[in-house]
Amino acid sequence: MQSSARAVYDYVEEWLGEDLTVTNAQLVSSWPWEHLVLLAEQWPTPSGADLDLQIPPVVPGELRPVTAIRAPGAMRRRTVSSLLLYAPAIVVPADDLVQDWYVDGVRDDEARSALRAKLEWLARIRGLLEGGTIVYSRRLPGDEWISLIDGLNPDLQARFRVFDDMSWSDWNDAGWSWPQVSPEEMLGINRAVGSVMGTSLELVSRGAGQALSLEPVESIAFDRVLNGRKIGDGRLTALERIGEFEVPDFSLKVEDLMALRNSDDWEDWREALRAGIDMVTNIPADPAGAKEATAILTDHLGRRLFKIDKTSKTSRALSAMRSGSKGFAITGIGAVSATVATGDPTALVAAGPAAIADPVAEYISALVKRRKNRAVLDVLLEFHHMR
């Protein structure tokens, strides 16, 4: 368990005088208000730097999606539970560890309810945190993220500043629409996206996991930075789609989703996903290889999904709770022909002597050395309603 997460559990259990459970989490919210104020005021603030440093890099074949979940507490917890049906492990912002239920001077039932939900959730997921199934990343406020970018070397600044030149039509063409705004307002929107996505992008760029988009905005943002458009000579290849599946979507409570995760069908699916992605990394990087990779994933994963889909439709209980389907799309960054021919990993990034100082370039360089001539260097996942 990451040290910042451990500190929160230790702190709460010191107040309780016993281990945190769902039952005593409910009791805490009924404590006298002055006790809850002290609990909030002394709550250990997570160390963002420590959280990120304690995320080990993934090994070949390991699937650990990284995403920035922007949602209120209840919706965020349900999203995490739903993702854990499909992914062996995930990296999400550390909102669960932050004291966000009490605001100075506010006293109402809503604060007690928010505290109770947070502690119940922490009690339920403790084993997942201890086993590395849920890993937390920091969330940088906008000003802090901009300040961080300003302190980076010019090459890395350029990569993360790609949001700045996104136009209204760029976003609109990619599927995220709103009324047309002025260039100044557009820049503000672009910077806001960068501040939300920044931590996830940085983690993916250094190999802590694979990019996961939950909505078009995130898909565009990941593609913008990892795909390298408008950076240097733009030799980074476009993302190639290697698999796309419709997966059951359930309107279950968090505890029911977590219980469903442990069923044999879902464990088979997650193991198949890991093995399938590992298999396609050994396929040559050419059009025939891309076709073969798609066929393998469709066959290897499709059969498991068919079983899950059939179970969810034939089970009366699950069928009643099924709310539809979501898209689970897997894309891969295909190797560039120049890289295959020359073995030069800098062909994948902006040209220039300082290019390798960019962590994204270093990450891709390591992947090229390990998987030269392979069809897939890395994966980008999308998990949202099919467009």
Coordinates of N, CA and C in Angstrom, one line a residue, residues 141-244:
P141 N -3.7 20.8 -9.0 CA -4.6 22.0 -9.3 C -4.0 22.7 -10.5
G142 N -4.9 23.4 -11.2 CA -4.4 24.1 -12.5 C -3.2 25.0 -12.3
D143 N -3.2 25.8 -11.3 CA -2.0 26.7 -11.1 C -0.7 25.9 -10.9
E144 N -0.9 24.9 -10.1 CA 0.3 24.0 -9.7 C 0.8 23.3 -11.0
W145 N -0.1 22.8 -11.8 CA 0.3 22.1 -13.0 C 1.0 23.1 -14.0
I146 N 0.4 24.3 -14.2 CA 1.0 25.2 -15.1 C 2.4 25.6 -14.6
S147 N 2.6 25.8 -13.3 CA 3.9 26.1 -12.7 C 4.9 25.0 -12.9
L148 N 4.4 23.7 -12.8 CA 5.2 22.6 -13.0 C 5.7 22.5 -14.5
I149 N 4.8 22.8 -15.4 CA 5.2 22.8 -16.8 C 6.3 23.9 -17.1
D150 N 6.0 25.0 -16.5 CA 7.0 26.2 -16.7 C 8.4 25.8 -16.2
G151 N 8.5 24.9 -15.3 CA 9.8 24.6 -14.7 C 10.5 23.4 -15.4
L152 N 9.9 22.9 -16.5 CA 10.4 21.7 -17.2 C 11.3 22.2 -18.3
N153 N 12.1 21.3 -18.9 CA 13.0 21.7 -20.0 C 12.1 21.9 -21.2
P154 N 12.6 22.7 -22.2 CA 11.8 23.2 -23.3 C 11.1 22.0 -24.1
D155 N 11.9 20.9 -24.2 CA 11.3 19.8 -25.0 C 10.1 19.2 -24.4
L156 N 10.1 19.0 -23.0 CA 9.0 18.5 -22.3 C 7.9 19.5 -22.2
Q157 N 8.2 20.8 -22.1 CA 7.2 21.8 -22.1 C 6.4 21.8 -23.4
A158 N 7.1 21.6 -24.5 CA 6.5 21.6 -25.8 C 5.5 20.4 -25.9
R159 N 5.9 19.3 -25.4 CA 5.0 18.1 -25.5 C 3.7 18.4 -24.7
F160 N 3.8 18.9 -23.5 CA 2.6 19.1 -22.7 C 1.9 20.4 -23.0
R161 N 2.5 21.3 -23.9 CA 1.8 22.5 -24.3 C 1.0 22.3 -25.6
V162 N 1.0 21.0 -26.1 CA 0.2 20.8 -27.3 C -1.2 21.2 -27.2
F163 N -1.8 21.2 -26.0 CA -3.2 21.5 -25.8 C -3.4 23.0 -26.2
D164 N -2.4 23.8 -26.0 CA -2.6 25.3 -26.2 C -3.0 25.6 -27.6
D165 N -2.6 24.9 -28.6 CA -2.9 25.2 -30.0 C -4.2 24.5 -30.5
M166 N -4.9 23.8 -29.6 CA -6.1 23.2 -30.0 C -7.2 24.2 -30.3
S167 N -7.8 24.1 -31.5 CA -8.8 25.1 -31.8 C -10.2 24.5 -31.6
W168 N -11.2 25.4 -31.7 CA -12.6 24.9 -31.5 C -12.9 23.8 -32.5
S169 N -12.4 24.0 -33.7 CA -12.8 23.0 -34.7 C -12.0 21.7 -34.4
D170 N -10.8 21.7 -33.9 CA -10.1 20.5 -33.5 C -10.9 19.6 -32.5
W171 N -11.4 20.3 -31.5 CA -12.2 19.6 -30.5 C -13.5 19.1 -31.1
N172 N -14.2 20.0 -31.9 CA -15.5 19.7 -32.5 C -15.4 18.5 -33.4
D173 N -14.3 18.5 -34.3 CA -14.2 17.4 -35.2 C -13.9 16.1 -34.5
A174 N -13.3 16.2 -33.3 CA -13.0 15.0 -32.6 C -14.2 14.5 -31.7
G175 N -15.3 15.2 -31.7 CA -16.5 14.8 -31.0 C -16.9 15.4 -29.7
W176 N -16.1 16.5 -29.3 CA -16.4 17.2 -28.1 C -16.9 18.6 -28.5
S177 N -18.2 18.9 -28.4 CA -18.8 20.1 -29.0 C -19.3 21.0 -27.9
W178 N -19.2 22.3 -28.2 CA -19.8 23.3 -27.4 C -19.9 24.6 -28.3
P179 N -20.7 25.6 -27.8 CA -20.7 26.8 -28.7 C -19.4 27.4 -28.9
Q180 N -19.2 28.0 -30.1 CA -17.9 28.5 -30.5 C -17.5 29.6 -29.5
V181 N -16.2 29.7 -29.1 CA -15.7 30.7 -28.2 C -14.6 31.5 -28.8
S182 N -14.2 32.5 -28.1 CA -13.1 33.3 -28.6 C -11.7 32.6 -28.4
P183 N -10.7 33.0 -29.1 CA -9.4 32.4 -28.9 C -8.9 32.4 -27.5
E184 N -9.2 33.5 -26.8 CA -8.7 33.6 -25.4 C -9.5 32.6 -24.5
E185 N -10.8 32.5 -24.7 CA -11.5 31.5 -24.0 C -11.1 30.1 -24.3
M186 N -10.8 29.9 -25.6 CA -10.3 28.5 -26.1 C -9.0 28.1 -25.4
L187 N -8.1 29.1 -25.2 CA -6.9 28.8 -24.5 C -7.1 28.4 -23.1
G188 N -8.1 29.1 -22.4 CA -8.4 28.8 -21.1 C -9.0 27.4 -20.9
I189 N -9.8 27.0 -21.9 CA -10.3 25.6 -21.9 C -9.2 24.6 -22.1
N190 N -8.3 24.9 -23.0 CA -7.2 24.0 -23.3 C -6.3 23.8 -22.1
R191 N -6.0 24.9 -21.4 CA -5.2 24.8 -20.2 C -5.9 24.1 -19.1
A192 N -7.2 24.2 -19.0 CA -8.0 23.5 -18.0 C -7.9 22.0 -18.3
V193 N -8.0 21.6 -19.5 CA -7.9 20.2 -19.9 C -6.5 19.7 -19.5
G194 N -5.5 20.4 -19.8 CA -4.1 20.1 -19.5 C -3.9 19.9 -18.0
S195 N -4.5 20.7 -17.2 CA -4.4 20.6 -15.7 C -5.0 19.4 -15.2
V196 N -6.2 19.0 -15.8 CA -6.9 17.8 -15.3 C -6.2 16.5 -15.8
M197 N -5.7 16.5 -17.0 CA -5.1 15.3 -17.6 C -3.6 15.2 -17.3
G198 N -3.0 16.3 -16.8 CA -1.5 16.3 -16.7 C -0.9 15.2 -16.0
T199 N -1.4 14.8 -14.8 CA -0.8 13.8 -14.0 C -0.9 12.4 -14.8
S200 N -2.0 12.1 -15.3 CA -2.2 10.9 -16.1 C -1.2 10.8 -17.2
L201 N -1.1 11.9 -18.0 CA -0.2 11.9 -19.1 C 1.2 11.7 -18.7
E202 N 1.6 12.3 -17.6 CA 3.0 12.2 -17.2 C 3.3 10.7 -16.7
L203 N 2.3 10.1 -16.1 CA 2.5 8.7 -15.6 C 2.6 7.8 -16.8
V204 N 1.7 8.0 -17.8 CA 1.8 7.1 -19.0 C 3.1 7.3 -19.7
S205 N 3.5 8.6 -19.8 CA 4.8 8.8 -20.5 C 6.0 8.2 -19.9
R206 N 5.9 7.8 -18.6 CA 7.1 7.2 -18.0 C 6.8 5.7 -17.7
G207 N 5.8 5.2 -18.4 CA 5.6 3.7 -18.3 C 4.9 3.2 -17.1
A208 N 4.2 4.0 -16.3 CA 3.5 3.6 -15.1 C 2.2 2.9 -15.4
G209 N 1.8 2.9 -16.7 CA 0.5 2.2 -17.1 C 0.2 2.6 -18.5
Q210 N -1.0 2.2 -18.9 CA -1.5 2.5 -20.3 C -2.6 3.6 -20.2
A211 N -2.6 4.4 -21.2 CA -3.6 5.5 -21.2 C -5.0 4.9 -21.3
L212 N -5.9 5.4 -20.5 CA -7.3 4.9 -20.6 C -8.2 6.1 -20.7
S213 N -9.0 6.2 -21.7 CA -10.0 7.3 -21.8 C -11.4 6.8 -21.5
L214 N -12.0 7.6 -20.6 CA -13.4 7.3 -20.3 C -14.4 8.1 -21.1
E215 N -13.9 9.1 -21.8 CA -14.8 10.0 -22.6 C -14.0 10.6 -23.7
P216 N -14.6 11.1 -24.7 CA -13.9 11.7 -25.9 C -12.8 12.7 -25.5
V217 N -13.1 13.5 -24.5 CA -12.1 14.5 -24.1 C -10.8 13.9 -23.7
E218 N -10.8 12.8 -22.9 CA -9.6 12.1 -22.5 C -9.0 11.4 -23.7
S219 N -9.8 10.9 -24.6 CA -9.2 10.2 -25.7 C -8.5 11.2 -26.6
I220 N -9.0 12.3 -26.8 CA -8.4 13.4 -27.6 C -7.1 13.8 -27.0
A221 N -7.1 14.0 -25.6 CA -6.0 14.5 -24.9 C -4.8 13.5 -24.9
F222 N -5.1 12.2 -24.7 CA -4.1 11.2 -24.7 C -3.5 11.1 -26.1
D223 N -4.4 11.1 -27.1 CA -3.9 11.0 -28.5 C -3.0 12.2 -28.9
R224 N -3.4 13.4 -28.4 CA -2.7 14.6 -28.7 C -1.2 14.6 -28.2
V225 N -1.1 14.1 -27.0 CA 0.3 14.1 -26.4 C 1.1 12.8 -26.9
L226 N 0.5 11.7 -26.8 CA 1.2 10.4 -27.1 C 1.4 10.2 -28.6
N227 N 0.4 10.7 -29.4 CA 0.5 10.6 -30.8 C 1.4 11.6 -31.5
G228 N 1.7 12.7 -30.8 CA 2.8 13.6 -31.2 C 2.4 14.5 -32.3
R229 N 1.1 14.7 -32.6 CA 0.8 15.6 -33.7 C 1.3 17.1 -33.4
K230 N 1.8 17.8 -34.4 CA 2.2 19.1 -34.3 C 3.4 19.3 -33.4
I231 N 4.2 18.2 -33.2 CA 5.4 18.3 -32.4 C 6.5 17.9 -33.3
G232 N 7.5 18.8 -33.4 CA 8.7 18.6 -34.2 C 8.3 18.2 -35.7
D233 N 8.8 17.1 -36.2 CA 8.5 16.7 -37.6 C 7.3 15.7 -37.7
G234 N 6.7 15.5 -36.5 CA 5.5 14.7 -36.5 C 5.7 13.2 -37.0
R235 N 6.8 12.6 -36.8 CA 7.0 11.3 -37.3 C 6.5 10.2 -36.4
L236 N 5.9 10.5 -35.3 CA 5.2 9.5 -34.5 C 4.0 9.0 -35.2
T237 N 3.8 7.7 -35.3 CA 2.7 7.2 -36.1 C 1.4 7.4 -35.5
A238 N 0.4 7.3 -36.3 CA -1.0 7.4 -35.8 C -1.3 6.1 -35.0
L239 N -2.2 6.2 -34.1 CA -2.6 5.0 -33.3 C -3.4 4.1 -34.2
E240 N -3.1 2.8 -34.1 CA -3.8 1.8 -34.9 C -4.7 1.0 -34.1
R241 N -6.0 0.9 -34.5 CA -6.9 0.2 -33.7 C -6.7 -1.3 -33.9
I242 N -6.5 -2.0 -32.8 CA -6.3 -3.5 -32.9 C -7.4 -4.3 -32.2
G243 N -8.4 -3.7 -31.6 CA -9.5 -4.4 -31.0 C -10.6 -3.5 -30.5
E244 N -11.8 -3.9 -30.7 CA -12.9 -3.1 -30.3 C -14.0 -4.1 -29.9

